[in-house]
PDB file of N, CA and C in Angstrom:
ATOM      1  N   MET A   1       0.840  -1.180   0.000  1.00  0.00           N
ATOM      2  CA  MET A   1       0.000   0.000   0.000  1.00  0.00           C
ATOM      3  C   MET A   1       0.881   1.238   0.000  1.00  0.00           C
ATOM      4  N   LEU A   2       0.391   2.270  -0.612  1.00  0.00           N
ATOM      5  CA  LEU A   2       1.079   3.547  -0.651  1.00  0.00           C
ATOM      6  C   LEU A   2       0.209   4.614  -0.009  1.00  0.00           C
ATOM      7  N   TYR A   3       0.842   5.620   0.533  1.00  0.00           N
ATOM      8  CA  TYR A   3       0.132   6.800   1.006  1.00  0.00           C
ATOM      9  C   TYR A   3       0.422   7.917   0.019  1.00  0.00           C
ATOM     10  N   LYS A   4      -0.641   8.590  -0.432  1.00  0.00           N
ATOM     11  CA  LYS A   4      -0.488   9.721  -1.332  1.00  0.00           C
ATOM     12  C   LYS A   4      -1.003  10.966  -0.620  1.00  0.00           C
ATOM     13  N   PHE A   5      -0.082  11.888  -0.353  1.00  0.00           N
ATOM     14  CA  PHE A   5      -0.430  13.163   0.255  1.00  0.00           C
ATOM     15  C   PHE A   5      -0.633  14.167  -0.875  1.00  0.00           C
ATOM     16  N   LYS A   6      -1.731  14.917  -0.783  1.00  0.00           N
ATOM     17  CA  LYS A   6      -2.077  15.853  -1.851  1.00  0.00           C
ATOM     18  C   LYS A   6      -2.330  17.239  -1.273  1.00  0.00           C
ATOM     19  N   SER A   7      -1.961  18.236  -2.064  1.00  0.00           N
ATOM     20  CA  SER A   7      -2.252  19.619  -1.735  1.00  0.00           C
ATOM     21  C   SER A   7      -2.448  20.373  -3.044  1.00  0.00           C
ATOM     22  N   ARG A   8      -3.328  21.349  -3.006  1.00  0.00           N
ATOM     23  CA  ARG A   8      -3.541  22.149  -4.216  1.00  0.00           C
ATOM     24  C   ARG A   8      -2.440  23.181  -4.421  1.00  0.00           C
ATOM     25  N   SER A   9      -1.473  23.229  -3.503  1.00  0.00           N
ATOM     26  CA  SER A   9      -0.374  24.189  -3.651  1.00  0.00           C
ATOM     27  C   SER A   9       0.950  23.522  -4.017  1.00  0.00           C
ATOM     28  N   THR A  10       0.963  22.181  -4.073  1.00  0.00           N
ATOM     29  CA  THR A  10       2.191  21.444  -4.398  1.00  0.00           C
ATOM     30  C   THR A  10       1.841  20.227  -5.241  1.00  0.00           C
ATOM     31  N   GLY A  11       2.853  19.541  -5.686  1.00  0.00           N
ATOM     32  CA  GLY A  11       2.650  18.254  -6.335  1.00  0.00           C
ATOM     33  C   GLY A  11       2.329  17.200  -5.278  1.00  0.00           C
ATOM     34  N   ASP A  12       1.878  16.037  -5.725  1.00  0.00           N
ATOM     35  CA  ASP A  12       1.572  14.937  -4.811  1.00  0.00           C
ATOM     36  C   ASP A  12       2.854  14.362  -4.227  1.00  0.00           C
ATOM     37  N   LEU A  13       2.731  13.812  -3.031  1.00  0.00           N
ATOM     38  CA  LEU A  13       3.846  13.158  -2.350  1.00  0.00           C
ATOM     39  C   LEU A  13       3.425  11.725  -2.044  1.00  0.00           C
ATOM     40  N   ILE A  14       4.194  10.773  -2.506  1.00  0.00           N
ATOM     41  CA  ILE A  14       3.872   9.361  -2.294  1.00  0.00           C
ATOM     42  C   ILE A  14       4.893   8.752  -1.346  1.00  0.00           C
ATOM     43  N   MET A  15       4.389   8.019  -0.349  1.00  0.00           N
ATOM     44  CA  MET A  15       5.245   7.321   0.613  1.00  0.00           C
ATOM     45  C   MET A  15       4.845   5.859   0.673  1.00  0.00           C
ATOM     46  N   LEU A  16       5.829   5.011   0.889  1.00  0.00           N
ATOM     47  CA  LEU A  16       5.542   3.605   1.139  1.00  0.00           C
ATOM     48  C   LEU A  16       4.750   3.489   2.439  1.00  0.00           C
ATOM     49  N   GLU A  17       4.037   2.386   2.584  1.00  0.00           N
ATOM     50  CA  GLU A  17       3.141   2.208   3.733  1.00  0.00           C
ATOM     51  C   GLU A  17       3.851   2.400   5.070  1.00  0.00           C
ATOM     52  N   VAL A  18       4.972   1.750   5.258  1.00  0.00           N
ATOM     53  CA  VAL A  18       5.659   1.813   6.551  1.00  0.00           C
ATOM     54  C   VAL A  18       6.046   3.246   6.897  1.00  0.00           C
ATOM     55  N   ASN A  19       6.490   4.015   5.924  1.00  0.00           N
ATOM     56  CA  ASN A  19       6.902   5.390   6.177  1.00  0.00           C
ATOM     57  C   ASN A  19       5.706   6.320   6.354  1.00  0.00           C
ATOM     58  N   GLY A  20       4.691   6.143   5.526  1.00  0.00           N
ATOM     59  CA  GLY A  20       3.485   6.950   5.653  1.00  0.00           C
ATOM     60  C   GLY A  20       2.793   6.708   6.976  1.00  0.00           C
ATOM     61  N   ARG A  21       2.724   5.448   7.381  1.00  0.00           N
ATOM     62  CA  ARG A  21       2.108   5.088   8.658  1.00  0.00           C
ATOM     63  C   ARG A  21       2.878   5.741   9.812  1.00  0.00           C
ATOM     64  N   GLN A  22       4.204   5.679   9.772  1.00  0.00           N
ATOM     65  CA  GLN A  22       5.023   6.283  10.816  1.00  0.00           C
ATOM     66  C   GLN A  22       4.758   7.790  10.909  1.00  0.00           C
ATOM     67  N   VAL A  23       4.722   8.453   9.774  1.00  0.00           N
ATOM     68  CA  VAL A  23       4.497   9.896   9.746  1.00  0.00           C
ATOM     69  C   VAL A  23       3.115  10.234  10.309  1.00  0.00           C
ATOM     70  N   LEU A  24       2.100   9.502   9.896  1.00  0.00           N
ATOM     71  CA  LEU A  24       0.751   9.785  10.380  1.00  0.00           C
ATOM     72  C   LEU A  24       0.628   9.523  11.876  1.00  0.00           C
ATOM     73  N   GLU A  25       1.312   8.509  12.375  1.00  0.00           N
ATOM     74  CA  GLU A  25       1.300   8.255  13.817  1.00  0.00           C
ATOM     75  C   GLU A  25       1.991   9.385  14.570  1.00  0.00           C
ATOM     76  N   ILE A  26       3.075   9.909  14.027  1.00  0.00           N
ATOM     77  CA  ILE A  26       3.748  11.060  14.639  1.00  0.00           C
ATOM     78  C   ILE A  26       2.787  12.243  14.709  1.00  0.00           C
ATOM     79  N   LEU A  27       1.991  12.404  13.673  1.00  0.00           N
ATOM     80  CA  LEU A  27       1.041  13.518  13.607  1.00  0.00           C
ATOM     81  C   LEU A  27      -0.229  13.265  14.423  1.00  0.00           C
ATOM     82  N   GLY A  28      -0.334  12.070  14.996  1.00  0.00           N
ATOM     83  CA  GLY A  28      -1.515  11.745  15.780  1.00  0.00           C
ATOM     84  C   GLY A  28      -2.747  11.473  14.930  1.00  0.00           C
ATOM     85  N   LYS A  29      -2.520  11.057  13.692  1.00  0.00           N
ATOM     86  CA  LYS A  29      -3.614  10.773  12.759  1.00  0.00           C
ATOM     87  C   LYS A  29      -3.789   9.264  12.616  1.00  0.00           C
ATOM     88  N   ASP A  30      -4.997   8.849  12.261  1.00  0.00           N
ATOM     89  CA  ASP A  30      -5.296   7.436  12.033  1.00  0.00           C
ATOM     90  C   ASP A  30      -4.723   7.035  10.680  1.00  0.00           C
ATOM     91  N   PRO A  31      -3.725   6.145  10.656  1.00  0.00           N
ATOM     92  CA  PRO A  31      -3.113   5.770   9.383  1.00  0.00           C
ATOM     93  C   PRO A  31      -4.016   4.893   8.512  1.00  0.00           C
ATOM     94  N   ASP A  32      -5.116   4.408   9.060  1.00  0.00           N
ATOM     95  CA  ASP A  32      -6.012   3.541   8.302  1.00  0.00           C
ATOM     96  C   ASP A  32      -7.215   4.284   7.732  1.00  0.00           C
ATOM     97  N   ALA A  33      -7.259   5.603   7.903  1.00  0.00           N
ATOM     98  CA  ALA A  33      -8.400   6.377   7.428  1.00  0.00           C
ATOM     99  C   ALA A  33      -7.926   7.582   6.625  1.00  0.00           C
ATOM    100  N   PRO A  34      -8.766   8.058   5.723  1.00  0.00           N
ATOM    101  CA  PRO A  34      -8.423   9.295   5.017  1.00  0.00           C
ATOM    102  C   PRO A  34      -8.309  10.432   6.030  1.00  0.00           C
ATOM    103  N   GLY A  35      -7.562  11.443   5.669  1.00  0.00           N
ATOM    104  CA  GLY A  35      -7.393  12.544   6.612  1.00  0.00           C
ATOM    105  C   GLY A  35      -7.074  13.855   5.954  1.00  0.00           C
ATOM    106  N   ILE A  36      -7.008  14.876   6.794  1.00  0.00           N
ATOM    107  CA  ILE A  36      -6.749  16.230   6.317  1.00  0.00           C
ATOM    108  C   ILE A  36      -5.977  16.993   7.379  1.00  0.00           C
ATOM    109  N   ILE A  37      -5.081  17.835   6.925  1.00  0.00           N
ATOM    110  CA  ILE A  37      -4.422  18.814   7.789  1.00  0.00           C
ATOM    111  C   ILE A  37      -4.758  20.174   7.182  1.00  0.00           C
ATOM    112  N   GLU A  38      -5.565  20.931   7.892  1.00  0.00           N
ATOM    113  CA  GLU A  38      -5.944  22.259   7.430  1.00  0.00           C
ATOM    114  C   GLU A  38      -4.717  23.166   7.473  1.00  0.00           C
ATOM    115  N   ALA A  39      -4.733  24.203   6.666  1.00  0.00           N
ATOM    116  CA  ALA A  39      -3.610  25.142   6.625  1.00  0.00           C
ATOM    117  C   ALA A  39      -3.323  25.718   8.008  1.00  0.00           C
ATOM    118  N   ALA A  40      -4.370  25.996   8.781  1.00  0.00           N
ATOM    119  CA  ALA A  40      -4.194  26.562  10.121  1.00  0.00           C
ATOM    120  C   ALA A  40      -3.538  25.565  11.081  1.00  0.00           C
ATOM    121  N   ASP A  41      -3.663  24.276  10.797  1.00  0.00           N
ATOM    122  CA  ASP A  41      -3.082  23.240  11.648  1.00  0.00           C
ATOM    123  C   ASP A  41      -1.681  22.817  11.204  1.00  0.00           C
ATOM    124  N   ALA A  42      -1.226  23.341  10.088  1.00  0.00           N
ATOM    125  CA  ALA A  42       0.088  22.959   9.558  1.00  0.00           C
ATOM    126  C   ALA A  42       1.230  23.247  10.530  1.00  0.00           C
ATOM    127  N   PRO A  43       1.246  24.401  11.227  1.00  0.00           N
ATOM    128  CA  PRO A  43       2.362  24.648  12.153  1.00  0.00           C
ATOM    129  C   PRO A  43       2.482  23.580  13.252  1.00  0.00           C
ATOM    130  N   VAL A  44       1.363  23.088  13.745  1.00  0.00           N
ATOM    131  CA  VAL A  44       1.387  22.038  14.767  1.00  0.00           C
ATOM    132  C   VAL A  44       1.977  20.757  14.176  1.00  0.00           C
ATOM    133  N   ALA A  45       1.569  20.419  12.957  1.00  0.00           N
ATOM    134  CA  ALA A  45       2.089  19.227  12.289  1.00  0.00           C
ATOM    135  C   ALA A  45       3.589  19.363  12.034  1.00  0.00           C
ATOM    136  N   ILE A  46       4.003  20.530  11.620  1.00  0.00           N
ATOM    137  CA  ILE A  46       5.428  20.775  11.357  1.00  0.00           C
ATOM    138  C   ILE A  46       6.236  20.597  12.642  1.00  0.00           C
ATOM    139  N   ARG A  47       5.752  21.178  13.730  1.00  0.00           N
ATOM    140  CA  ARG A  47       6.463  21.048  15.014  1.00  0.00           C
ATOM    141  C   ARG A  47       6.532  19.594  15.466  1.00  0.00           C
ATOM    142  N   ALA A  48       5.456  18.840  15.264  1.00  0.00           N
ATOM    143  CA  ALA A  48       5.454  17.423  15.665  1.00  0.00           C
ATOM    144  C   ALA A  48       6.493  16.636  14.874  1.00  0.00           C
ATOM    145  N   LEU A  49       6.559  16.872  13.577  1.00  0.00           N
ATOM    146  CA  LEU A  49       7.552  16.168  12.747  1.00  0.00           C
ATOM    147  C   LEU A  49       8.967  16.579  13.118  1.00  0.00           C
ATOM    148  N   GLU A  50       9.185  17.869  13.332  1.00  0.00           N
ATOM    149  CA  GLU A  50      10.524  18.335  13.717  1.00  0.00           C
ATOM    150  C   GLU A  50      10.942  17.769  15.070  1.00  0.00           C
ATOM    151  N   ALA A  51      10.003  17.651  16.012  1.00  0.00           N
ATOM    152  CA  ALA A  51      10.315  17.074  17.323  1.00  0.00           C
ATOM    153  C   ALA A  51      10.675  15.597  17.193  1.00  0.00           C
ATOM    154  N   ALA A  52       9.959  14.871  16.338  1.00  0.00           N
ATOM    155  CA  ALA A  52      10.261  13.450  16.124  1.00  0.00           C
ATOM    156  C   ALA A  52      11.640  13.279  15.494  1.00  0.00           C
ATOM    157  N   VAL A  53      11.981  14.153  14.563  1.00  0.00           N
ATOM    158  CA  VAL A  53      13.300  14.104  13.937  1.00  0.00           C
ATOM    159  C   VAL A  53      14.382  14.364  14.985  1.00  0.00           C
ATOM    160  N   ALA A  54      14.180  15.382  15.808  1.00  0.00           N
ATOM    161  CA  ALA A  54      15.164  15.706  16.845  1.00  0.00           C
ATOM    162  C   ALA A  54      15.325  14.550  17.825  1.00  0.00           C
ATOM    163  N   LYS A  55      14.224  13.911  18.201  1.00  0.00           N
ATOM    164  CA  LYS A  55      14.296  12.764  19.110  1.00  0.00           C
ATOM    165  C   LYS A  55      15.072  11.616  18.484  1.00  0.00           C
ATOM    166  N   GLU A  56      14.792  11.310  17.208  1.00  0.00           N
ATOM    167  CA  GLU A  56      15.516  10.230  16.545  1.00  0.00           C
ATOM    168  C   GLU A  56      17.010  10.533  16.504  1.00  0.00           C
ATOM    169  N   GLU A  57      17.370  11.760  16.196  1.00  0.00           N
ATOM    170  CA  GLU A  57      18.784  12.123  16.118  1.00  0.00           C
ATOM    171  C   GLU A  57      19.455  12.047  17.488  1.00  0.00           C
ATOM    172  N   THR A  58      18.747  12.465  18.528  1.00  0.00           N
ATOM    173  CA  THR A  58      19.278  12.376  19.891  1.00  0.00           C
ATOM    174  C   THR A  58      19.449  10.920  20.305  1.00  0.00           C
ATOM    175  N   ASP A  59      18.454  10.091  19.989  1.00  0.00           N
ATOM    176  CA  ASP A  59      18.530   8.662  20.323  1.00  0.00           C
ATOM    177  C   ASP A  59      19.691   7.986  19.595  1.00  0.00           C
ATOM    178  N   ARG A  60      19.884   8.331  18.334  1.00  0.00           N
ATOM    179  CA  ARG A  60      21.003   7.746  17.575  1.00  0.00           C
ATOM    180  C   ARG A  60      22.339   8.147  18.170  1.00  0.00           C
ATOM    181  N   LYS A  61      22.462   9.430  18.500  1.00  0.00           N
ATOM    182  CA  LYS A  61      23.719   9.915  19.068  1.00  0.00           C
ATOM    183  C   LYS A  61      23.996   9.218  20.397  1.00  0.00           C
ATOM    184  N   ALA A  62      22.957   9.066  21.219  1.00  0.00           N
ATOM    185  CA  ALA A  62      23.128   8.390  22.516  1.00  0.00           C
ATOM    186  C   ALA A  62      23.534   6.938  22.320  1.00  0.00           C
ATOM    187  N   ALA A  63      22.941   6.259  21.345  1.00  0.00           N
ATOM    188  CA  ALA A  63      23.293   4.852  21.084  1.00  0.00           C
ATOM    189  C   ALA A  63      24.751   4.733  20.636  1.00  0.00           C
ATOM    190  N   ILE A  64      25.216   5.662  19.832  1.00  0.00           N
ATOM    191  CA  ILE A  64      26.608   5.656  19.377  1.00  0.00           C
ATOM    192  C   ILE A  64      27.551   5.882  20.559  1.00  0.00           C
ATOM    193  N   GLU A  65      27.203   6.843  21.416  1.00  0.00           N
ATOM    194  CA  GLU A  65      28.043   7.143  22.572  1.00  0.00           C
ATOM    195  C   GLU A  65      28.078   5.968  23.556  1.00  0.00           C
ATOM    196  N   GLU A  66      26.936   5.323  23.760  1.00  0.00           N
ATOM    197  CA  GLU A  66      26.884   4.162  24.663  1.00  0.00           C
ATOM    198  C   GLU A  66      27.734   3.012  24.128  1.00  0.00           C
ATOM    199  N   ALA A  67      27.653   2.771  22.835  1.00  0.00           N
ATOM    200  CA  ALA A  67      28.449   1.700  22.235  1.00  0.00           C
ATOM    201  C   ALA A  67      29.938   2.012  22.375  1.00  0.00           C
ATOM    202  N   ALA A  68      30.308   3.266  22.141  1.00  0.00           N
ATOM    203  CA  ALA A  68      31.710   3.656  22.266  1.00  0.00           C
ATOM    204  C   ALA A  68      32.197   3.499  23.708  1.00  0.00           C
ATOM    205  N   ALA A  69      31.339   3.842  24.662  1.00  0.00           N
ATOM    206  CA  ALA A  69      31.718   3.727  26.075  1.00  0.00           C
ATOM    207  C   ALA A  69      31.931   2.271  26.483  1.00  0.00           C
ATOM    208  N   ARG A  70      31.202   1.361  25.842  1.00  0.00           N
ATOM    209  CA  ARG A  70      31.352  -0.067  26.133  1.00  0.00           C
ATOM    210  C   ARG A  70      32.417  -0.716  25.263  1.00  0.00           C
ATOM    211  N   GLY A  71      33.016   0.061  24.362  1.00  0.00           N
ATOM    212  CA  GLY A  71      34.036  -0.479  23.482  1.00  0.00           C
ATOM    213  C   GLY A  71      33.467  -1.352  22.372  1.00  0.00           C
ATOM    214  N   GLU A  72      32.202  -1.170  22.059  1.00  0.00           N
ATOM    215  CA  GLU A  72      31.545  -1.949  21.004  1.00  0.00           C
ATOM    216  C   GLU A  72      31.546  -1.163  19.696  1.00  0.00           C
ATOM    217  N   PRO A  73      31.340  -1.856  18.585  1.00  0.00           N
ATOM    218  CA  PRO A  73      31.247  -1.130  17.317  1.00  0.00           C
ATOM    219  C   PRO A  73      29.993  -0.256  17.297  1.00  0.00           C
ATOM    220  N   GLU A  74      30.062   0.754  16.483  1.00  0.00           N
ATOM    221  CA  GLU A  74      28.935   1.667  16.334  1.00  0.00           C
ATOM    222  C   GLU A  74      27.694   0.909  15.864  1.00  0.00           C
ATOM    223  N   PRO A  75      26.525   1.181  16.440  1.00  0.00           N
ATOM    224  CA  PRO A  75      25.317   0.485  15.990  1.00  0.00           C
ATOM    225  C   PRO A  75      24.945   0.888  14.568  1.00  0.00           C
ATOM    226  N   ARG A  76      24.266  -0.010  13.891  1.00  0.00           N
ATOM    227  CA  ARG A  76      23.807   0.277  12.534  1.00  0.00           C
ATOM    228  C   ARG A  76      22.370   0.780  12.602  1.00  0.00           C
ATOM    229  N   PHE A  77      22.089   1.753  11.778  1.00  0.00           N
ATOM    230  CA  PHE A  77      20.751   2.321  11.705  1.00  0.00           C
ATOM    231  C   PHE A  77      20.231   2.164  10.285  1.00  0.00           C
ATOM    232  N   GLU A  78      18.921   2.345  10.149  1.00  0.00           N
ATOM    233  CA  GLU A  78      18.320   2.309   8.821  1.00  0.00           C
ATOM    234  C   GLU A  78      19.035   3.333   7.950  1.00  0.00           C
ATOM    235  N   GLY A  79      19.214   3.012   6.676  1.00  0.00           N
ATOM    236  CA  GLY A  79      19.964   3.864   5.760  1.00  0.00           C
ATOM    237  C   GLY A  79      19.408   5.257   5.591  1.00  0.00           C
ATOM    238  N   ILE A  80      18.105   5.398   5.646  1.00  0.00           N
ATOM    239  CA  ILE A  80      17.483   6.704   5.442  1.00  0.00           C
ATOM    240  C   ILE A  80      16.860   7.151   6.753  1.00  0.00           C
ATOM    241  N   SER A  81      17.261   8.308   7.205  1.00  0.00           N
ATOM    242  CA  SER A  81      16.774   8.818   8.489  1.00  0.00           C
ATOM    243  C   SER A  81      15.371   9.401   8.349  1.00  0.00           C
ATOM    244  N   LEU A  82      14.740   9.594   9.489  1.00  0.00           N
ATOM    245  CA  LEU A  82      13.427  10.232   9.503  1.00  0.00           C
ATOM    246  C   LEU A  82      13.515  11.635   8.910  1.00  0.00           C
ATOM    247  N   ARG A  83      14.589  12.343   9.224  1.00  0.00           N
ATOM    248  CA  ARG A  83      14.769  13.698   8.667  1.00  0.00           C
ATOM    249  C   ARG A  83      14.678  13.665   7.142  1.00  0.00           C
ATOM    250  N   GLN A  84      15.385  12.727   6.528  1.00  0.00           N
ATOM    251  CA  GLN A  84      15.372  12.636   5.073  1.00  0.00           C
ATOM    252  C   GLN A  84      13.982  12.287   4.550  1.00  0.00           C
ATOM    253  N   ARG A  85      13.279  11.437   5.266  1.00  0.00           N
ATOM    254  CA  ARG A  85      11.955  11.005   4.820  1.00  0.00           C
ATOM    255  C   ARG A  85      10.905  12.108   4.921  1.00  0.00           C
ATOM    256  N   VAL A  86      11.008  12.968   5.928  1.00  0.00           N
ATOM    257  CA  VAL A  86       9.952  13.965   6.125  1.00  0.00           C
ATOM    258  C   VAL A  86      10.214  15.308   5.460  1.00  0.00           C
ATOM    259  N   VAL A  87      11.396  15.529   4.927  1.00  0.00           N
ATOM    260  CA  VAL A  87      11.685  16.810   4.281  1.00  0.00           C
ATOM    261  C   VAL A  87      10.643  17.160   3.213  1.00  0.00           C
ATOM    262  N   PRO A  88      10.272  16.236   2.318  1.00  0.00           N
ATOM    263  CA  PRO A  88       9.265  16.613   1.318  1.00  0.00           C
ATOM    264  C   PRO A  88       7.907  16.951   1.936  1.00  0.00           C
ATOM    265  N   LEU A  89       7.516  16.239   2.994  1.00  0.00           N
ATOM    266  CA  LEU A  89       6.238  16.523   3.641  1.00  0.00           C
ATOM    267  C   LEU A  89       6.301  17.854   4.382  1.00  0.00           C
ATOM    268  N   LEU A  90       7.416  18.139   5.023  1.00  0.00           N
ATOM    269  CA  LEU A  90       7.572  19.437   5.684  1.00  0.00           C
ATOM    270  C   LEU A  90       7.453  20.568   4.669  1.00  0.00           C
ATOM    271  N   ASP A  91       8.083  20.400   3.524  1.00  0.00           N
ATOM    272  CA  ASP A  91       7.985  21.403   2.462  1.00  0.00           C
ATOM    273  C   ASP A  91       6.532  21.560   2.019  1.00  0.00           C
ATOM    274  N   MET A  92       5.842  20.448   1.826  1.00  0.00           N
ATOM    275  CA  MET A  92       4.428  20.485   1.418  1.00  0.00           C
ATOM    276  C   MET A  92       3.593  21.226   2.458  1.00  0.00           C
ATOM    277  N   LEU A  93       3.807  20.907   3.731  1.00  0.00           N
ATOM    278  CA  LEU A  93       3.046  21.567   4.790  1.00  0.00           C
ATOM    279  C   LEU A  93       3.327  23.068   4.841  1.00  0.00           C
ATOM    280  N   ARG A  94       4.571  23.456   4.712  1.00  0.00           N
ATOM    281  CA  ARG A  94       4.928  24.882   4.751  1.00  0.00           C
ATOM    282  C   ARG A  94       4.327  25.629   3.567  1.00  0.00           C
ATOM    283  N   ARG A  95       4.445  25.060   2.395  1.00  0.00           N
ATOM    284  CA  ARG A  95       3.897  25.711   1.198  1.00  0.00           C
ATOM    285  C   ARG A  95       2.377  25.753   1.243  1.00  0.00           C
ATOM    286  N   SER A  96       1.766  24.697   1.750  1.00  0.00           N
ATOM    287  CA  SER A  96       0.308  24.666   1.854  1.00  0.00           C
ATOM    288  C   SER A  96      -0.197  25.687   2.871  1.00  0.00           C
ATOM    289  N   GLU A  97       0.505  25.790   3.976  1.00  0.00           N
ATOM    290  CA  GLU A  97       0.126  26.789   4.983  1.00  0.00           C
ATOM    291  C   GLU A  97       0.194  28.190   4.383  1.00  0.00           C
ATOM    292  N   LYS A  98       1.285  28.476   3.702  1.00  0.00           N
ATOM    293  CA  LYS A  98       1.475  29.799   3.100  1.00  0.00           C
ATOM    294  C   LYS A  98       0.379  30.112   2.082  1.00  0.00           C
ATOM    295  N   ALA A  99      -0.043  29.103   1.323  1.00  0.00           N
ATOM    296  CA  ALA A  99      -1.070  29.292   0.295  1.00  0.00           C
ATOM    297  C   ALA A  99      -2.488  29.175   0.860  1.00  0.00           C
ATOM    298  N   GLY A 100      -2.604  28.781   2.135  1.00  0.00           N
ATOM    299  CA  GLY A 100      -3.920  28.622   2.731  1.00  0.00           C
ATOM    300  C   GLY A 100      -4.657  27.385   2.239  1.00  0.00           C
ATOM    301  N   LYS A 101      -3.911  26.356   1.866  1.00  0.00           N
ATOM    302  CA  LYS A 101      -4.499  25.118   1.339  1.00  0.00           C
ATOM    303  C   LYS A 101      -4.258  23.970   2.307  1.00  0.00           C
ATOM    304  N   GLU A 102      -5.147  22.996   2.294  1.00  0.00           N
ATOM    305  CA  GLU A 102      -5.023  21.827   3.147  1.00  0.00           C
ATOM    306  C   GLU A 102      -4.182  20.744   2.483  1.00  0.00           C
ATOM    307  N   VAL A 103      -3.706  19.816   3.307  1.00  0.00           N
ATOM    308  CA  VAL A 103      -3.023  18.602   2.848  1.00  0.00           C
ATOM    309  C   VAL A 103      -3.949  17.442   3.183  1.00  0.00           C
ATOM    310  N   VAL A 104      -4.213  16.590   2.208  1.00  0.00           N
ATOM    311  CA  VAL A 104      -5.115  15.448   2.410  1.00  0.00           C
ATOM    312  C   VAL A 104      -4.412  14.154   2.007  1.00  0.00           C
ATOM    313  N   TRP A 105      -4.950  13.030   2.480  1.00  0.00           N
ATOM    314  CA  TRP A 105      -4.474  11.712   2.064  1.00  0.00           C
ATOM    315  C   TRP A 105      -5.639  10.739   2.129  1.00  0.00           C
ATOM    316  N   GLY A 106      -5.541   9.704   1.369  1.00  0.00           N
ATOM    317  CA  GLY A 106      -6.551   8.658   1.392  1.00  0.00           C
ATOM    318  C   GLY A 106      -7.870   9.022   0.762  1.00  0.00           C
ATOM    319  N   VAL A 107      -7.892  10.095   0.001  1.00  0.00           N
ATOM    320  CA  VAL A 107      -9.146  10.509  -0.665  1.00  0.00           C
ATOM    321  C   VAL A 107      -9.012  10.420  -2.168  1.00  0.00           C
TER     322      VAL A 107
END
């Protein structure tokens, strides 16, 4: 399954199920239902995604430091970080907010 995020101010954004589901859960949205983020709600969504990115980066750094302290090799992480995955959605949300347009999915 794919998630397709749409806005009348940007092109469509398509995410694989696992990534789209993760993003929607971060946003507090039901990943199994269609949804909408109104332009007025975009700043809250942006802050939630940025906070999740910061947490992931902090957790990764802590895991690396813990491994180094124990003399173990650096842990391996997924090749693509959350930051990389959400950049297009953050751009969509910012542009949609500026244009006064909503972002929808599953419709």
